[in-house]
Short mmCIF file of C-alpha atoms in Angstrom, two decimals:
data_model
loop_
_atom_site.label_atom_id
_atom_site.label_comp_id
_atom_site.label_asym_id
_atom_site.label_seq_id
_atom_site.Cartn_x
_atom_site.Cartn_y
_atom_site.Cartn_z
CA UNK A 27 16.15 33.30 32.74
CA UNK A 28 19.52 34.80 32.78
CA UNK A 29 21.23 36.34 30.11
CA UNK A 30 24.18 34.17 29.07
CA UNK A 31 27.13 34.50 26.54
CA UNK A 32 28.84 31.66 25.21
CA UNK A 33 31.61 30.86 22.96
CA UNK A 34 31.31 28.52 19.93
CA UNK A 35 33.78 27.01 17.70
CA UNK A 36 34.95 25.56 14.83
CA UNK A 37 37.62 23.64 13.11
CA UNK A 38 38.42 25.18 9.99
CA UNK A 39 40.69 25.51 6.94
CA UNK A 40 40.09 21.52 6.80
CA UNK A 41 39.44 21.31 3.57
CA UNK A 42 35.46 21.91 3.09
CA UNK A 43 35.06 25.79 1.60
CA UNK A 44 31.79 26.39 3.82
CA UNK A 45 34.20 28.46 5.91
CA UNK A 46 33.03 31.83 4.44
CA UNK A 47 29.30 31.09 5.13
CA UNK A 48 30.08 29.66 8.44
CA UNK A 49 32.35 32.75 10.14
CA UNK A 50 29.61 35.29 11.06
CA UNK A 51 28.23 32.15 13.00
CA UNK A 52 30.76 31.31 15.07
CA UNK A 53 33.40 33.32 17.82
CA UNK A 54 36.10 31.28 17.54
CA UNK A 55 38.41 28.92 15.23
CA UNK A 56 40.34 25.94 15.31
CA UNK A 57 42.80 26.20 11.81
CA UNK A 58 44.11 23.11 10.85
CA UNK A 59 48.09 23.88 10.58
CA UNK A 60 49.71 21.34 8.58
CA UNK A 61 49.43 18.03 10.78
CA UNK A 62 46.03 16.67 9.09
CA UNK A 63 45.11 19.12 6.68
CA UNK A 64 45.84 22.71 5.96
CA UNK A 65 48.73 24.31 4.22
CA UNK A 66 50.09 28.07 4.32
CA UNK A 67 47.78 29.71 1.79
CA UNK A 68 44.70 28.05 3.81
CA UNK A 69 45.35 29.48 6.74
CA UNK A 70 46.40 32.67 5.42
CA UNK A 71 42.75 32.74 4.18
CA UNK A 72 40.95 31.66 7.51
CA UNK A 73 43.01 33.94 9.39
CA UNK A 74 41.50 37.01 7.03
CA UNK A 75 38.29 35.76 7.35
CA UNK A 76 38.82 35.35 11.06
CA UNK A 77 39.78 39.11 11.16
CA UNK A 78 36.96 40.08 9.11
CA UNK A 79 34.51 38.26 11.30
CA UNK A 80 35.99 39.15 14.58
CA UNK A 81 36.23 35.78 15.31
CA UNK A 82 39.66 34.70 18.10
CA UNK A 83 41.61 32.26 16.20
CA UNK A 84 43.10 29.00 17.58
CA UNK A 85 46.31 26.97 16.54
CA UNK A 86 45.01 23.34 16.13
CA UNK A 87 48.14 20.99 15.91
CA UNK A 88 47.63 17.10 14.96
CA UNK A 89 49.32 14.04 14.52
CA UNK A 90 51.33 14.52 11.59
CA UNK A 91 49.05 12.24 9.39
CA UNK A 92 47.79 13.70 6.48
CA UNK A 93 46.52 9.75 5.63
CA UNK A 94 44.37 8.76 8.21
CA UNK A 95 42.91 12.75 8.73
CA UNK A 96 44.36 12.78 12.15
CA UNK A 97 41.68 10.82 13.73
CA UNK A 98 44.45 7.40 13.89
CA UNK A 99 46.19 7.35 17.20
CA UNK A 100 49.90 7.08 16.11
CA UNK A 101 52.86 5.51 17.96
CA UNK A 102 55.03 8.33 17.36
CA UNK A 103 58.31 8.97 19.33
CA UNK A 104 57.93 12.33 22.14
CA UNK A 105 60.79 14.00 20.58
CA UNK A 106 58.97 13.32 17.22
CA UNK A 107 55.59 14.73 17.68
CA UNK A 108 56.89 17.16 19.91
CA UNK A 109 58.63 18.94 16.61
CA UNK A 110 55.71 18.48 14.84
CA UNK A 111 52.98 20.03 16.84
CA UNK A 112 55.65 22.68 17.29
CA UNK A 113 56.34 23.14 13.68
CA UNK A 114 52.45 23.45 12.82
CA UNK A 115 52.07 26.26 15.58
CA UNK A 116 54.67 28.07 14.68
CA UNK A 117 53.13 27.81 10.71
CA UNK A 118 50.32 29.31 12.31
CA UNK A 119 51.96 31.85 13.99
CA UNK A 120 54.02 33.11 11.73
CA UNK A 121 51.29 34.27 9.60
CA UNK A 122 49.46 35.92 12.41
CA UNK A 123 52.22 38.32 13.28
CA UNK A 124 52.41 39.45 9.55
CA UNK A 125 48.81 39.51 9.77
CA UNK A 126 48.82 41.19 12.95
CA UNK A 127 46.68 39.35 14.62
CA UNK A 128 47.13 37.28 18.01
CA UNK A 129 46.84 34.00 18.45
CA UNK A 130 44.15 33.31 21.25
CA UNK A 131 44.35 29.95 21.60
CA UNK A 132 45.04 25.99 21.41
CA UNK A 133 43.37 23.18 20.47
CA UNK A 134 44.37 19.60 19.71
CA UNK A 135 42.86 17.52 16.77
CA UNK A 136 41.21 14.31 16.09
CA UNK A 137 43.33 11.77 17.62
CA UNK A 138 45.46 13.76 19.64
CA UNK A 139 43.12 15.33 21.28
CA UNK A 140 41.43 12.09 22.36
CA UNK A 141 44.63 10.57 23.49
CA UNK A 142 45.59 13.69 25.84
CA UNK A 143 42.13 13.85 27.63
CA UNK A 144 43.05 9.85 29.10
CA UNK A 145 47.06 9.62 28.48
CA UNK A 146 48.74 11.81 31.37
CA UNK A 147 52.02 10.96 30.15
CA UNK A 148 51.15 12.31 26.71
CA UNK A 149 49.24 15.19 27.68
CA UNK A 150 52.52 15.82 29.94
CA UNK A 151 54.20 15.65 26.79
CA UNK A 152 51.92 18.19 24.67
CA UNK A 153 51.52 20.45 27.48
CA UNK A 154 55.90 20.43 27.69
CA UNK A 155 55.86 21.20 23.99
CA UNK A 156 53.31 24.47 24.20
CA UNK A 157 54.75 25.61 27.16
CA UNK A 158 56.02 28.96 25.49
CA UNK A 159 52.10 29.85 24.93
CA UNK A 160 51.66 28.99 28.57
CA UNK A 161 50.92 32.98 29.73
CA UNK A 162 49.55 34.15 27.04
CA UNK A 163 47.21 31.72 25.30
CA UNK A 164 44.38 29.70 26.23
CA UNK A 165 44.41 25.68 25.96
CA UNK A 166 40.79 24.18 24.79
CA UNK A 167 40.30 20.87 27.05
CA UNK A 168 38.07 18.46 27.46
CA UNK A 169 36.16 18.59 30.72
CA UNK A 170 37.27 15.97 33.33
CA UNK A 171 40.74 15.25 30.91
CA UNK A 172 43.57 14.19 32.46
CA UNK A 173 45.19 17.37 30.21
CA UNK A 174 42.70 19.65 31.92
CA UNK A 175 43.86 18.77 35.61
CA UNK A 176 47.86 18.68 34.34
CA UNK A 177 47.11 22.00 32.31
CA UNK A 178 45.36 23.47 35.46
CA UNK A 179 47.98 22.07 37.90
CA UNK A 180 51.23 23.07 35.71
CA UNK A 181 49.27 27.18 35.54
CA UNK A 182 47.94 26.79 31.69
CA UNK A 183 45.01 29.26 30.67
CA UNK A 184 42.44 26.47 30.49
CA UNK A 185 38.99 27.28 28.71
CA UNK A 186 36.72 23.67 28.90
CA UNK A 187 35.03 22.54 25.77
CA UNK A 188 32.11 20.66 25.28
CA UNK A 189 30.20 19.17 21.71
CA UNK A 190 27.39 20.61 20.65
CA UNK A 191 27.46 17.94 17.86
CA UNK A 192 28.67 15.12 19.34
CA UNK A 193 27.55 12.10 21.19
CA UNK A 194 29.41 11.40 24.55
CA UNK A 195 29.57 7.91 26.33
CA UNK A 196 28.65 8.19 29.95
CA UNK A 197 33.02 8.49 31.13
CA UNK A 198 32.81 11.74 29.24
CA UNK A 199 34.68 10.37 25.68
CA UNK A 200 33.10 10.83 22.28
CA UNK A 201 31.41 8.28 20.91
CA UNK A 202 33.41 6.68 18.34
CA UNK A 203 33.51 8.38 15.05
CA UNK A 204 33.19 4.37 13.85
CA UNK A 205 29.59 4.33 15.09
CA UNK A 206 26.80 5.38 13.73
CA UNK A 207 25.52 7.42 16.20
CA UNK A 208 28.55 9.48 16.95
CA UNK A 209 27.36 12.59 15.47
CA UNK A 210 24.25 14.79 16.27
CA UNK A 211 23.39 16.37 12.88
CA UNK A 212 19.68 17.62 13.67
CA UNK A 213 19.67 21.21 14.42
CA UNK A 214 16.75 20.87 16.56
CA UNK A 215 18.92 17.71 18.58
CA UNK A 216 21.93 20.39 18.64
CA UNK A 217 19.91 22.91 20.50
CA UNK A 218 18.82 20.79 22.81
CA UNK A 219 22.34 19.18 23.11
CA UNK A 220 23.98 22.33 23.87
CA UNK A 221 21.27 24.03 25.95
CA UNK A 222 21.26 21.42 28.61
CA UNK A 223 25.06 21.54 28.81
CA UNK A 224 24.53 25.88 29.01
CA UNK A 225 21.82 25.80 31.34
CA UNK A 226 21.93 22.61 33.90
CA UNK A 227 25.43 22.03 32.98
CA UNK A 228 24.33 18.56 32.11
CA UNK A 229 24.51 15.86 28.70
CA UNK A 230 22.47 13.30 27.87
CA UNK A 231 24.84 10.29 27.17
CA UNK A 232 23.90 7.87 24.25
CA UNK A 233 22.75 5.37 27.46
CA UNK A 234 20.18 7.81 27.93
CA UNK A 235 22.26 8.74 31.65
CA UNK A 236 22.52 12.31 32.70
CA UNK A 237 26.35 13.67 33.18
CA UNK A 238 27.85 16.33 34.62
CA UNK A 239 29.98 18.24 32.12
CA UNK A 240 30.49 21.87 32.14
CA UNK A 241 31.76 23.98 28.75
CA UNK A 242 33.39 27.30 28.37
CA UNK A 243 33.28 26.88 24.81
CA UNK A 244 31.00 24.95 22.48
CA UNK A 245 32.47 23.36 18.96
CA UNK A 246 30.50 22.78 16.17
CA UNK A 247 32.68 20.66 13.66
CA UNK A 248 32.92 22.74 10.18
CA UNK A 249 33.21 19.27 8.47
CA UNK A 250 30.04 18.24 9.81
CA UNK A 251 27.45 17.45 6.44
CA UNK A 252 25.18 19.71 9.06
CA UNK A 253 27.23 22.19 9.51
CA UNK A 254 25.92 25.81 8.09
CA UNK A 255 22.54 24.50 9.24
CA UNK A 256 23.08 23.58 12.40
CA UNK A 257 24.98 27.29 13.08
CA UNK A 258 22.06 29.06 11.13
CA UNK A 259 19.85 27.47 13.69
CA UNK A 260 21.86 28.13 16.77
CA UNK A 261 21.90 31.91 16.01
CA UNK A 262 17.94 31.86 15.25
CA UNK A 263 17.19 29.62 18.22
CA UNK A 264 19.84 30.20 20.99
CA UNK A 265 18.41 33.87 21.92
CA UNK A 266 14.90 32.04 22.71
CA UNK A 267 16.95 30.64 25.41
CA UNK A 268 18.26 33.86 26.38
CA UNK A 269 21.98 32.63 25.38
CA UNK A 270 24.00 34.72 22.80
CA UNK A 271 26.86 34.50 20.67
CA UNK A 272 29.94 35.99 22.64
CA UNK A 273 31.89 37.71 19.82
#
């Protein structure tokens, strides 16, 4: 088999405090800036322990609902989440230049992110209010979104992500976090998850059908029970395969 490198992230600053244990495990982050959780002094501390860790750190902008965790859909004027998402980037951002550090990406949360992989109109709208990052940062999309073809079309930096812990219903969307089965929490079940999607760029759907997806980047949720031991058996495990942790 062939040597491959892969990317795998995490949503952080959320809340939890694994974050410290779960940084040397992971090559990129998601920090939650303001929308659903996060606040200035908690991303001021991922984004040291991103530096310390080497880890590329992402903006990840939510419906401004603190409430529901951002995983509600909202109806929210344009104009109005437009200022928000910008608002929590710019949060974001603003500590990253004093901290020197770039910002490598964006990711969508929760809701949000659900809602711009099947709403073009909305994704238009997200995509309209990022459009400043456009050249110089990457946008993490869902593979076979309707933001991934607008983002490709409009000449974003695309990078497609896929779920290593995560169930998907055969059109591609997460199962329901309202079902029992939505999330994959054995490490063994992980590795397997994210292996076929690596290898035969292929996931097993909770029907038991076989999909074509294909992931540039692989998220493990840091609020995930599972988390730290799912991670701490992707880095044991993953090199058996002959795939490595692209730092």
């Amino acid at each position: 088999m062939d040597d491959i490198n892969i990317d795998i992230n995490c949503d952080v600053g959320e809340g939890v405090g694994n974050e410290e244990l779960l940084f040397p495990l992971i090559s990129s982050c998601n920090i939650a800036c303001g929308g659903h959780s996060g606040d200035k002094d908690s991303m001021l501390g991922m984004v040291q322990l991103a530096k310390k860790h080497q880890v590329k750190i992402g903006a990840h902008p939510s419906y401004p609902d603190i409430k529901n965790f951002g995983r509600a859909e909202m109806d929210i004027a344009p104009e109005v989440l437009q200022a928000s998402i910008a608002e929590q980037i710019h949060s974001l951002v603003t500590i990253l230049e004093n901290e020197q550090v770039e910002l490598h990406h964006i990711k969508a949360h929760g809701a949000l992110y659900n809602m711009v992989a099947v709403d073009l109109e909305l994704a238009k709208t997200f995509l309209k209010t990022i459009e400043r990052y456009k050249s110089t940062v990457f946008l993490y999309v869902p593979y076979g979104s309707e933001i991934e073809k607008e983002a490709f079309y409009q000449g974003f930096r695309i990078k497609r992500e896929a779920f290593g812990d995560r169930n998907y219903n055969t059109d591609l969307s997460l199962v329901s976090r309202t079902k029992p089965n939505a999330l994959i929490e054995d490490p063994k079940a992980v590795l397997k998850h994210i292996v076929s999607m690596v290898r035969n760029e292929e996931v097993v759907t909770v029907t038991g059908s076989t999909i074509r997806i294909f992931g540039d980047t692989f998220c493990v949720h840091g609020d995930t029970p599972a988390a730290l031991q799912i991670l701490t058996y992707l880095s044991e495990q993953l090199p058996n395969q002959n795939i490595y942790l692209k730092k």
